Amino acid sequence: MKDKNVIQVEDLSKMFGDFAAVNSISFHVKAGEIFGFLGANGAGKTTAMKMLIGISSPTSGKATVAGFDVYKEAEFIKKNIGYMSQKFALYDDLTVKENITFFGGIYGLSKKQIDQKRCELVDELGLQEVTNSLVGSLPLGWKQKLAFSVSLLHDPKIVFLDEPTGGVDPITRRQFWEMIYKAAHNGTTIFVTTHYMDEAEYCDRVSIMVNGKIEALDTPKKLKEQYKTDTMNDVFLKLARG
Amino acid sequence: MKRFVGFVRKEFYHIFRDKRSLFILFGMPIAQILLFGFAITNEINNVNIAILDQSNDVTSKEIINKIASSKHFSIVDIIQKESSIESIFKKGKVKAVLQFENNFGSNLIKEKQATVQILTDATDPNMANTISSYMSSILKKYQQELNRNMNKDYQIVPQNRMVYNAELKSVYMFVPGVMTVILMLVSAMMTSISITREKEQGTMEILLVSPLKPFQVIIGKVFPYIFLSVINAIVIVLLGIFVFNVPVYGSLFLLGIESVLFIITSLALGILISTISATQQTAMMISLMGLMLPTILLSGFIFPISSMPLPLQVISNIIPAKWFIIIVKGIMLKGIGIGFIFKETTILVLMTLLFIGISVKKYKIRLE
C-alpha cells in the first residue's frame, strides 16, 4: 500500500469565465501521507479541493482520487473519502450520539457498526459524560475533534481537511494534530489545507499554491533548504510575495 | 431506504428541538384559526342596538323584551323617527337598528304577516352578517312560540338591509383561507429556512460530499414537512368542522389529495427560494414578502379578486394560493367534484413542475 499514489492530478484546471482559479496543477499524494495544501486566501486551494472531492467538475486536466476518475466516478470517490470543512460541520441541535448515528447512516454503516464505532470514538475522545448532550453545548475544541472523528467513521482511504484548526487554541491544535498523526499511522491519507505555517512543518510534504498554480512542492525540510530560510513561514512569504 | 429513514429522523430532531419552528408549525395554525374564527367573525355579545318602534303594540313590545333579555344584544337607544337612523349609525353608537313597521301587531293578526326591518352597519361585514342572523333567529323563535300558543300561522318577516356595504362575504371563507396561508407558510418558508440553515452552517457541503445524491438530500429535507403539513391541514379542517360548524359538502378524500398537491407546490417554491438565498434571513424575507403577503392579499382570501383593479386581477393568476382557495371553497362549501376543479388542479400541477424544474437548474449551476 505504501508508495502507491492515492491522489493523482495532471494539468487540472478550473476556469470561471476567463479567470483560471486553478491553472493547470499537477501533483500526486502517496497512501498514508500527510499532504499539506497551502496557499493564501484566493489562491485556489478550496476550488482545487472541491474538484477532488467530487462537488465541482474540472474544466480540463486529469485527476483520480482513490483510483477513481473525478469526472465519471465522483460517486465512488465520495464513498472512499472523508471531509471536514473550515466551518464547523456537525449539527448543533443534535446530540453527540445522534450526530454519529446520522453521519454513520448516510455513509451506509449498519446499526451494529455504528454502535461499535461510537463506543470506540467516545472512549478515545473521553466524551462518555456528554454523549447525550447537544453538540452545540460543547466547547469548540471538542467539537472539532469530534468532527474529525466523525469524518473518519466510515474508514475512508483519504480524508480531506479544509482548514480544520481555524479558531481553536494552540493546545487543542496540538491535540488535533496528534489525532491526524494517529489516523495517518493507521493508513489513512491526510490531505489538509491550513493557514498556520507551524502546522505545515508537521506535514510529510507540502505544496504551496500562488495565483492558481503550484509554485513549490516538497518536504518542509527541503523547501527550507531550497529557499534558504529557517521556517516554513518565510518560505511561504517569499513565494507569496513573488 | 435505511439511509433515507436516518435522514428523516435527523430532520425531525431539528424541527422538534427548535422552539421557533415548533411554534410556527403548530402554534400558528391553531392561533390563527381561533383568531380568525372568534375575534373576527362568529360569537357576538352585548352588541349595541337601537329600536325604532312605529307600531308600539303588545307584540312589538314582547319582541323587544325578548331581544333585551338576550345576552347578544343590548338596547341603548329608542328612536322615534326614521330620519334618526342615519345619524345614529354615523355616530357609531349602534351596530344595528330594528325597525317595526306601522301597525305591526295588527298586520300580524289581519294579514298573518308583518315585517321587521333589520338594518346593520356593514362596514364590518362579518359582524353585520352575524348580527342579522342572530336577530332573525330571535324573531323566528318568537314566531314559533306565538304560533304554537295561539295555534295560528303568523309570519314575522325579517328584512335585512346592510348599511354602507351591501355586498357581504361568507363567514366560511376564513377556513379555506387560513388553511391556504398556513400550508404555504409551513411548507415553503420552513423548508427554505431549513435548507438554507444547512448551507449557513456548512453542513450542506458535508452532505454533498457524502454518498447521498443531491436529490436524496432535498427529498429527505422536505419529507417531514409534507407529513407535518398534512397534519396541519387535518387539524384546520377538524377545527373548522367541529368548532365553527363549517360544512364540508364535498369529498374529504378529494380535499386531502388536493391539499397534498398544494403542499408539494409550496415545498417546490420553498426549495426554489432556498436555491436563490444564501442565508436563513434572506430565505425568511423572501418567503414573507414574496409569498405570504401575496397569498394573504391577492389570493381572494381577504379581498375579493373581482373587486380588485385589473392589473392586480392579472397578477393574482400567478399566485398558487388563488387556485387552491377556489378548490377548497368548491369542495368544502359547494360540494363539487374533480370535474369542476380540473382546470385549477392542472394549473397547480403545472406550477409545481415549473418550480421544481427551475430549482433543479439553479441547483446545478450552484454546484458548478
Short mmCIF file of C-alpha atoms in Angstrom, two decimals, chain A residues 3 12 31 37 93 126 145 152 160-161 167 171 180 182 198 217 231:
data_model
loop_
_atom_site.label_atom_id
_atom_site.label_comp_id
_atom_site.label_asym_id
_atom_site.label_seq_id
_atom_site.Cartn_x
_atom_site.Cartn_y
_atom_site.Cartn_z
CA ASP A 3 4.16 4.42 -2.12
CA LEU A 12 -6.01 20.11 -13.66
CA ALA A 31 -1.02 6.44 0.52
CA PHE A 37 -2.02 22.04 0.71
CA ASP A 93 -29.10 20.74 17.74
CA GLY A 126 -13.28 10.91 26.55
CA LYS A 145 -12.06 16.80 17.39
CA LEU A 152 -13.27 9.01 9.77
CA PHE A 160 -9.78 15.99 3.26
CA LEU A 161 -9.46 18.65 5.95
CA GLY A 167 -10.21 29.43 15.55
CA ILE A 171 -3.27 23.22 22.89
CA ILE A 180 -4.12 13.40 12.48
CA LYS A 182 -2.70 8.64 14.55
CA ASP A 198 3.79 25.82 12.08
CA LEU A 217 6.12 21.11 -3.65
CA THR A 231 10.85 28.43 8.93
#
